[in-house]
């Protein structure tokens, strides 16, 4: 398994080693110890989610209040999505920027993103199935969004995905600037302090 940090601090691409033969393929798509070596603490699993999306569906940009927010370990078990990590931590040196990873059932990569980061993906195939391991349970009152088509963020969706399809909730989400002005976004300092507390607990 290879783990590579993205251009957004505290987000990583995980590429598993696959073992194939005439029966099929075997792989480890999640190793808590290998991830903990890189992140500094184990991913404390609290919930597992799965979404199935038609081609062109956009889910996100989603995030939760910190602390505790919600760290995510995301992979595509069927089909393909382009997965985005967006730095929405006010004061971060990469605030407002993003990185992306192709998640599909060929290379079977995963993405880990720490608490306080924004997450989004667009489905590139029909029946794109995405599984998430997350560090805290869902609490609707602590969950927020940023409009995925906000030009200030500037996510680039592949033309092959077709017209982006948004849920009503995501279509009504504020822009990054509006979310920042309203005090909705996590801060870099709060995120770093929370990561440090997790590292101390993990050690």
XYZ file of N, CA, C and O in Angstrom, residues 37-181:
580
model
N 0.442 5.551 10.917
C 1.851 5.924 10.814
C 2.015 7.271 10.113
O 2.895 8.060 10.456
N 1.163 7.520 9.125
C 1.262 8.742 8.330
C 0.527 9.901 9.001
O 1.041 11.019 9.082
N -0.669 9.621 9.479
C -1.522 10.670 10.022
C -1.083 11.090 11.423
O -1.211 12.253 11.803
N -0.587 10.138 12.200
C -0.165 10.439 13.562
C -1.066 9.849 14.624
O -0.763 9.891 15.813
N -2.195 9.295 14.209
C -3.139 8.666 15.138
C -4.047 7.730 14.346
O -4.236 7.914 13.145
N -4.641 6.742 15.013
C -5.569 5.852 14.306
C -6.846 6.588 13.913
O -7.244 7.562 14.558
N -7.483 6.108 12.862
C -8.806 6.596 12.482
C -9.816 5.877 13.368
O -10.007 4.665 13.261
N -10.443 6.620 14.268
C -11.399 6.053 15.216
C -12.742 5.892 14.514
O -13.492 6.860 14.351
N -13.045 4.686 14.062
C -14.221 4.464 13.224
C -15.499 4.486 14.048
O -15.617 3.808 15.068
N -16.469 5.273 13.577
C -17.745 5.391 14.266
C -18.926 5.041 13.378
O -19.999 4.723 13.877
N -18.756 5.121 12.061
C -19.874 4.896 11.148
C -19.325 4.558 9.772
O -18.221 4.985 9.406
N -20.093 3.761 9.008
C -19.746 3.453 7.620
C -20.944 3.797 6.743
O -22.080 3.453 7.068
N -20.693 4.501 5.634
C -21.748 4.946 4.733
C -21.477 4.445 3.320
O -20.325 4.241 2.935
N -22.541 4.285 2.552
C -22.424 3.963 1.137
C -23.406 4.810 0.352
O -24.555 4.994 0.773
N -22.960 5.358 -0.770
C -23.850 6.069 -1.690
C -23.740 5.432 -3.072
O -22.677 4.954 -3.453
N -24.852 5.425 -3.794
C -24.882 4.954 -5.179
C -25.415 6.106 -6.025
O -26.483 6.656 -5.713
N -24.679 6.486 -7.065
C -25.008 7.690 -7.825
C -25.013 7.416 -9.322
O -24.176 6.656 -9.820
N -25.919 8.060 -10.030
C -25.907 8.009 -11.484
C -24.842 8.954 -12.008
O -24.358 9.844 -11.283
N -24.459 8.757 -13.251
C -23.420 9.603 -13.859
C -23.836 11.069 -13.798
O -24.964 11.428 -14.098
N -22.907 11.926 -13.400
C -23.148 13.355 -13.323
C -23.579 13.853 -11.965
O -23.572 15.064 -11.712
N -23.947 12.949 -11.056
C -24.357 13.368 -9.718
C -23.165 13.942 -8.962
O -22.078 13.364 -8.963
N -23.381 15.094 -8.335
C -22.372 15.733 -7.497
C -22.855 15.670 -6.050
O -23.998 16.044 -5.757
N -22.014 15.210 -5.169
C -22.326 15.189 -3.739
C -21.267 16.021 -3.026
O -20.103 15.703 -3.020
N -21.723 17.104 -2.401
C -20.810 18.010 -1.710
C -20.931 19.403 -2.282
O -21.759 19.640 -3.172
N -20.126 20.286 -1.738
C -18.974 20.153 -0.836
C -19.507 20.081 0.606
O -20.172 21.021 1.048
N -19.217 19.014 1.324
C -19.756 18.799 2.656
C -18.650 18.876 3.712
O -17.502 18.510 3.454
N -19.031 19.337 4.900
C -18.111 19.359 6.032
C -18.935 19.430 7.315
O -20.149 19.680 7.278
N -18.279 19.204 8.449
C -18.956 19.233 9.745
C -18.175 20.111 10.715
O -16.976 20.339 10.551
N -18.886 20.598 11.734
C -18.262 21.453 12.746
C -17.112 20.730 13.425
O -17.172 19.520 13.668
N -16.077 21.512 13.730
C -14.918 20.970 14.448
C -14.745 21.707 15.764
O -14.861 22.948 15.777
N -14.511 21.021 16.875
C -14.525 19.569 17.012
C -15.951 19.027 17.129
O -16.843 19.813 17.421
N -16.174 17.719 16.880
C -15.171 16.753 16.439
C -15.068 16.669 14.917
O -14.180 16.022 14.417
N -16.006 17.271 14.185
C -16.070 17.163 12.736
C -16.120 15.690 12.337
O -16.662 14.863 13.080
N -15.554 15.349 11.185
C -15.655 13.965 10.703
C -14.528 13.690 9.713
O -14.541 14.199 8.607
N -13.541 12.898 10.144
C -12.535 12.414 9.204
C -13.173 11.346 8.333
O -14.069 10.620 8.780
N -12.710 11.247 7.074
C -13.323 10.309 6.136
C -12.249 9.518 5.398
O -11.204 10.057 5.025
N -12.552 8.245 5.172
C -11.735 7.362 4.350
C -12.670 6.840 3.274
O -13.625 6.109 3.565
N -12.414 7.230 2.022
C -13.402 7.097 0.949
C -12.827 6.267 -0.191
O -11.682 6.484 -0.606
N -13.623 5.334 -0.720
C -13.212 4.560 -1.881
C -14.426 4.251 -2.745
O -15.567 4.312 -2.270
N -14.203 3.944 -4.001
C -15.273 3.541 -4.919
C -15.200 2.036 -5.116
O -14.193 1.511 -5.602
N -16.263 1.348 -4.742
C -16.284 -0.112 -4.875
C -16.880 -0.570 -6.201
O -16.739 -1.730 -6.579
N -17.546 0.346 -6.904
C -18.080 0.032 -8.227
C -18.151 1.310 -9.040
O -18.557 2.360 -8.530
N -17.755 1.243 -10.305
C -17.787 2.427 -11.148
C -16.655 3.383 -10.830
O -15.588 2.969 -10.346
N -16.884 4.676 -11.087
C -15.816 5.659 -10.923
C -16.377 7.006 -10.518
O -17.459 7.417 -10.969
N -15.626 7.703 -9.676
C -15.935 9.083 -9.307
C -14.639 9.874 -9.319
O -13.552 9.314 -9.138
N -14.747 11.172 -9.538
C -13.625 12.074 -9.307
C -13.865 12.718 -7.952
O -14.869 13.410 -7.755
N -12.960 12.452 -7.023
C -13.124 12.853 -5.632
C -12.305 14.113 -5.358
O -11.139 14.203 -5.754
N -12.909 15.068 -4.667
C -12.265 16.351 -4.378
C -12.126 16.553 -2.883
O -13.068 16.310 -2.118
N -10.957 17.040 -2.477
C -10.733 17.528 -1.118
C -10.527 19.034 -1.221
O -9.675 19.495 -1.992
N -11.315 19.789 -0.464
C -11.276 21.247 -0.524
C -10.841 21.782 0.839
O -11.415 21.416 1.867
N -9.834 22.637 0.849
C -9.374 23.222 2.109
C -10.253 24.425 2.441
O -10.151 25.485 1.814
N -11.110 24.249 3.430
C -12.036 25.313 3.848
C -11.677 25.840 5.229
O -12.457 26.572 5.837
N -10.483 25.505 5.722
C -10.049 25.936 7.052
C -9.496 27.353 6.972
O -8.424 27.587 6.416
N -10.232 28.285 7.534
C -9.851 29.694 7.474
C -8.486 29.884 8.145
O -8.279 29.457 9.286
N -7.563 30.495 7.430
C -6.215 30.687 7.939
C -5.219 29.665 7.437
O -4.009 29.826 7.627
N -5.696 28.624 6.787
C -4.794 27.612 6.232
C -3.988 28.204 5.077
O -4.504 29.027 4.311
N -2.734 27.774 4.922
C -1.943 28.274 3.792
C -2.501 27.860 2.434
O -2.159 28.460 1.421
N -3.378 26.853 2.416
C -3.985 26.427 1.152
C -5.504 26.664 1.158
O -6.242 25.998 0.425
N -5.951 27.610 1.963
C -7.389 27.888 2.055
C -7.980 28.201 0.675
O -7.420 28.967 -0.108
N -9.112 27.580 0.389
C -9.812 27.838 -0.863
C -9.313 27.030 -2.038
O -9.871 27.133 -3.131
N -8.291 26.207 -1.845
C -7.774 25.389 -2.947
C -8.251 23.950 -2.781
O -8.788 23.570 -1.741
N -8.024 23.145 -3.828
C -8.500 21.770 -3.795
C -7.530 20.853 -4.522
O -6.666 21.305 -5.264
N -7.700 19.569 -4.284
C -6.984 18.532 -5.018
C -7.993 17.434 -5.317
O -9.059 17.359 -4.683
N -7.682 16.591 -6.286
C -8.633 15.552 -6.682
C -7.928 14.233 -6.929
O -6.735 14.200 -7.266
N -8.679 13.137 -6.777
C -8.179 11.786 -7.003
C -9.276 10.998 -7.712
O -10.449 11.055 -7.312
N -8.900 10.262 -8.736
C -9.832 9.361 -9.392
C -9.982 8.107 -8.541
O -9.013 7.414 -8.272
N -11.209 7.846 -8.118
C -11.512 6.631 -7.380
C -12.344 5.732 -8.285
O -13.388 6.154 -8.791
N -11.873 4.504 -8.510
C -12.611 3.604 -9.398
C -12.383 2.158 -8.988
O -11.655 1.872 -8.021
N -13.026 1.242 -9.723
C -12.903 -0.174 -9.415
C -11.801 -0.842 -10.237
O -11.793 -2.065 -10.403
N -10.862 -0.022 -10.730
C -9.695 -0.543 -11.446
C -8.458 -0.431 -10.554
O -7.873 -1.431 -10.142
N -8.071 0.803 -10.222
C -6.925 1.007 -9.340
C -7.303 0.902 -7.863
O -6.442 0.710 -7.018
N -8.595 1.102 -7.563
C -9.142 0.909 -6.217
C -8.453 1.780 -5.174
O -8.202 1.354 -4.035
N -8.148 3.003 -5.561
C -7.556 3.947 -4.617
C -8.590 4.388 -3.576
O -9.796 4.210 -3.752
N -8.073 4.986 -2.514
C -8.907 5.589 -1.488
C -8.357 6.966 -1.174
O -7.203 7.288 -1.508
N -9.174 7.781 -0.538
C -8.761 9.102 -0.078
C -9.067 9.215 1.408
O -10.164 8.835 1.857
N -8.085 9.692 2.164
C -8.312 10.041 3.565
C -8.279 11.555 3.681
O -7.354 12.203 3.180
N -9.297 12.125 4.341
C -9.266 13.551 4.617
C -9.567 13.779 6.084
O -10.473 13.162 6.658
N -8.775 14.641 6.698
C -8.891 14.910 8.122
C -10.123 15.756 8.423
O -10.758 16.339 7.531
N -10.420 15.839 9.695
C -11.533 16.646 10.164
C -11.354 18.100 9.733
O -10.263 18.647 9.751
N -12.467 18.727 9.351
C -12.438 20.142 8.990
C -12.215 20.420 7.522
O -12.304 21.570 7.093
N -11.947 19.385 6.716
C -11.777 19.572 5.280
C -13.114 19.348 4.564
O -13.963 18.591 5.028
N -13.273 19.999 3.421
C -14.471 19.824 2.622
C -14.309 18.656 1.669
O -13.219 18.399 1.154
N -15.423 17.953 1.424
C -15.391 16.770 0.567
C -16.487 16.837 -0.480
O -17.608 17.275 -0.199
N -16.143 16.406 -1.694
C -17.090 16.437 -2.807
C -16.661 15.391 -3.826
O -15.476 15.063 -3.918
N -17.623 14.864 -4.576
C -17.253 14.056 -5.735
C -18.317 14.177 -6.810
O -19.457 14.559 -6.543
N -17.910 13.859 -8.036
C -18.839 13.753 -9.156
C -18.744 12.340 -9.714
O -17.644 11.808 -9.901
N -19.895 11.721 -9.948
C -19.928 10.362 -10.483
C -19.629 10.384 -11.978
O -20.249 11.127 -12.738
N -18.690 9.566 -12.383
C -18.289 9.484 -13.788
C -18.995 8.345 -14.520
O -18.922 8.272 -15.750
N -19.641 7.464 -13.770
C -20.356 6.323 -14.350
C -21.701 6.192 -13.657
O -21.908 6.704 -12.548
N -22.613 5.494 -14.291
C -23.853 5.136 -13.613
C -23.561 4.096 -12.536
O -22.606 3.317 -12.629
N -24.384 4.133 -11.489
C -24.239 3.199 -10.372
C -22.864 3.279 -9.712
O -22.333 2.269 -9.233
N -22.293 4.476 -9.698
C -21.018 4.662 -9.002
C -21.264 4.492 -7.504
O -22.050 5.230 -6.902
N -20.588 3.521 -6.927
C -20.820 3.167 -5.526
C -19.616 3.578 -4.689
O -18.497 3.120 -4.931
N -19.860 4.447 -3.723
C -18.797 5.004 -2.892
C -19.043 4.592 -1.446
O -20.159 4.729 -0.929
N -17.997 4.081 -0.799
C -18.080 3.698 0.606
C -17.181 4.612 1.429
O -16.061 4.929 1.015
N -17.695 5.010 2.581
C -16.995 5.930 3.470
C -16.856 5.296 4.847
O -17.841 4.820 5.412
N -15.669 5.328 5.406
C -15.455 5.066 6.819
C -15.256 6.422 7.491
O -14.426 7.215 7.031
N -16.001 6.704 8.548
C -15.950 8.038 9.140
C -15.730 7.954 10.646
O -16.048 6.952 11.290
N -15.193 9.035 11.200
C -14.743 9.035 12.589
C -15.806 9.471 13.588
O -15.575 9.397 14.798
N -16.943 9.953 13.121
C -18.020 10.328 14.032
C -19.355 10.096 13.350
O -19.429 10.053 12.117
N -20.386 9.929 14.145
C -21.706 9.682 13.592
C -22.301 10.976 13.040
O -21.851 12.077 13.349
N -23.312 10.806 12.215
C -23.960 11.939 11.543
C -24.833 12.713 12.522
O -25.633 12.134 13.258
N -24.650 14.033 12.525
C -25.492 14.932 13.307
C -25.915 16.068 12.382
O -25.092 16.927 12.035
N -27.166 16.076 11.988
C -27.636 16.999 10.958
C -27.349 18.452 11.301
O -27.001 19.254 10.425
N -27.472 18.809 12.585
C -27.300 20.207 12.967
C -25.851 20.669 12.875
O -25.579 21.877 12.877
N -24.911 19.730 12.765
C -23.490 20.072 12.684
C -22.930 19.920 11.275
O -21.758 20.168 11.039
N -23.779 19.479 10.345
C -23.354 19.256 8.966
C -23.663 20.482 8.108
O -24.732 21.082 8.226
N -22.719 20.834 7.226
C -22.867 22.037 6.401
C -22.375 21.760 4.985
O -21.788 20.706 4.708
N -22.614 22.718 4.111
C -22.170 22.570 2.740
C -21.749 23.886 2.119
O -22.109 24.966 2.602
N -20.994 23.782 1.060
C -20.607 24.909 0.211
C -21.017 24.543 -1.205
O -20.897 23.383 -1.615
N -21.492 25.504 -1.948
C -21.981 25.226 -3.290
C -20.852 24.643 -4.145
O -19.793 25.254 -4.288
N -21.057 23.448 -4.725
C -19.963 22.816 -5.478
C -19.617 23.515 -6.784
O -18.554 23.251 -7.353
N -20.491 24.410 -7.245
C -20.196 25.149 -8.478
C -19.729 26.568 -8.195
O -19.668 27.401 -9.112
N -19.385 26.851 -6.950
C -18.877 28.170 -6.587
C -17.636 28.483 -7.424
O -16.631 27.776 -7.349
N -17.676 29.548 -8.228
C -16.517 29.844 -9.086
C -15.265 30.198 -8.298
O -14.157 30.030 -8.801
N -15.428 30.674 -7.063
C -14.245 30.980 -6.251
C -13.477 29.708 -5.912
O -12.246 29.711 -5.869
N -14.192 28.623 -5.673
C -13.534 27.337 -5.425
C -13.012 26.772 -6.743
O -11.893 26.303 -6.833
N -13.853 26.788 -7.765
C -13.413 26.426 -9.110
C -13.150 24.954 -9.341
O -12.196 24.605 -10.060
N -13.974 24.091 -8.762
C -13.809 22.667 -9.053
C -13.976 22.421 -10.552
O -14.861 22.995 -11.182
N -13.136 21.563 -11.103
C -13.178 21.257 -12.539
C -13.737 19.850 -12.709
O -13.104 18.859 -12.331
N -14.931 19.775 -13.281
C -15.584 18.488 -13.506
C -15.328 18.022 -14.935
O -15.443 18.808 -15.881
N -15.015 16.748 -15.126
C -14.775 16.235 -16.479
C -16.015 16.371 -17.362
O -17.140 16.125 -16.906
N -15.812 16.766 -18.602
C -16.939 16.891 -19.525
C -17.650 15.554 -19.721
O -18.862 15.516 -19.955
N -16.907 14.469 -19.601
C -17.490 13.146 -19.801
C -18.557 12.812 -18.773
O -19.390 11.929 -18.995
N -18.545 13.525 -17.638
C -19.544 13.271 -16.605
C -20.896 13.866 -16.960
O -21.903 13.516 -16.354
N -20.914 14.766 -17.931
C -22.165 15.401 -18.315
C -22.522 16.565 -17.406
O -21.696 17.055 -16.630
N -23.770 17.003 -17.496
C -24.239 18.135 -16.686
C -24.261 17.753 -15.216
O -24.815 16.718 -14.831
N -23.644 18.580 -14.350
C -23.661 18.256 -12.920
C -25.081 18.226 -12.366
O -25.888 19.125 -12.625
N -25.389 17.190 -11.599
C -26.701 17.016 -10.986
C -26.560 17.199 -9.482
O -25.866 16.415 -8.817
N -27.211 18.227 -8.944
C -27.080 18.576 -7.533
C -28.382 18.298 -6.791
O -29.470 18.433 -7.354
N -28.265 17.945 -5.521
C -29.447 17.851 -4.666
C -29.943 19.259 -4.376
O -29.183 20.242 -4.466
N -31.216 19.432 -4.016
C -31.705 20.770 -3.643
C -30.885 21.389 -2.521
O -30.617 22.598 -2.527
N -30.477 20.572 -1.550
C -29.694 21.094 -0.431
C -28.357 21.643 -0.899
O -27.938 22.734 -0.483
N -27.666 20.888 -1.769
C -26.371 21.363 -2.266
C -26.529 22.571 -3.176
O -25.681 23.473 -3.185
N -27.622 22.614 -3.945
C -27.852 23.743 -4.848
C -28.139 25.029 -4.089
O -27.943 26.123 -4.620
N -28.603 24.911 -2.849
C -28.911 26.077 -2.036
C -27.790 26.437 -1.069
O -27.913 27.385 -0.294
N -26.698 25.687 -1.105
C -25.589 25.930 -0.179
C -24.920 27.268 -0.474
O -24.919 27.741 -1.611
N -24.343 27.903 0.536
C -23.671 29.184 0.334
C -22.362 29.034 -0.426
O -21.808 27.938 -0.540
N -21.872 30.140 -0.934
C -20.541 30.161 -1.530
C -19.501 30.090 -0.418
O -19.808 30.247 0.772
N -18.247 29.877 -0.800
C -17.168 29.849 0.182
C -17.080 31.178 0.916
O -16.944 31.216 2.150
N -17.186 32.267 0.183
C -17.092 33.593 0.796
C -18.249 33.830 1.759
O -18.060 34.394 2.849
N -19.445 33.414 1.370
C -20.614 33.590 2.246
C -20.467 32.752 3.511
O -20.796 33.203 4.610
N -19.990 31.526 3.351
C -19.798 30.659 4.514
C -18.741 31.231 5.457
O -18.894 31.190 6.686
N -17.672 31.787 4.891
C -16.623 32.393 5.721
C -17.146 33.621 6.446
O -16.876 33.813 7.644
N -17.897 34.458 5.745
C -18.419 35.689 6.341
C -19.391 35.403 7.478
O -19.486 36.185 8.437
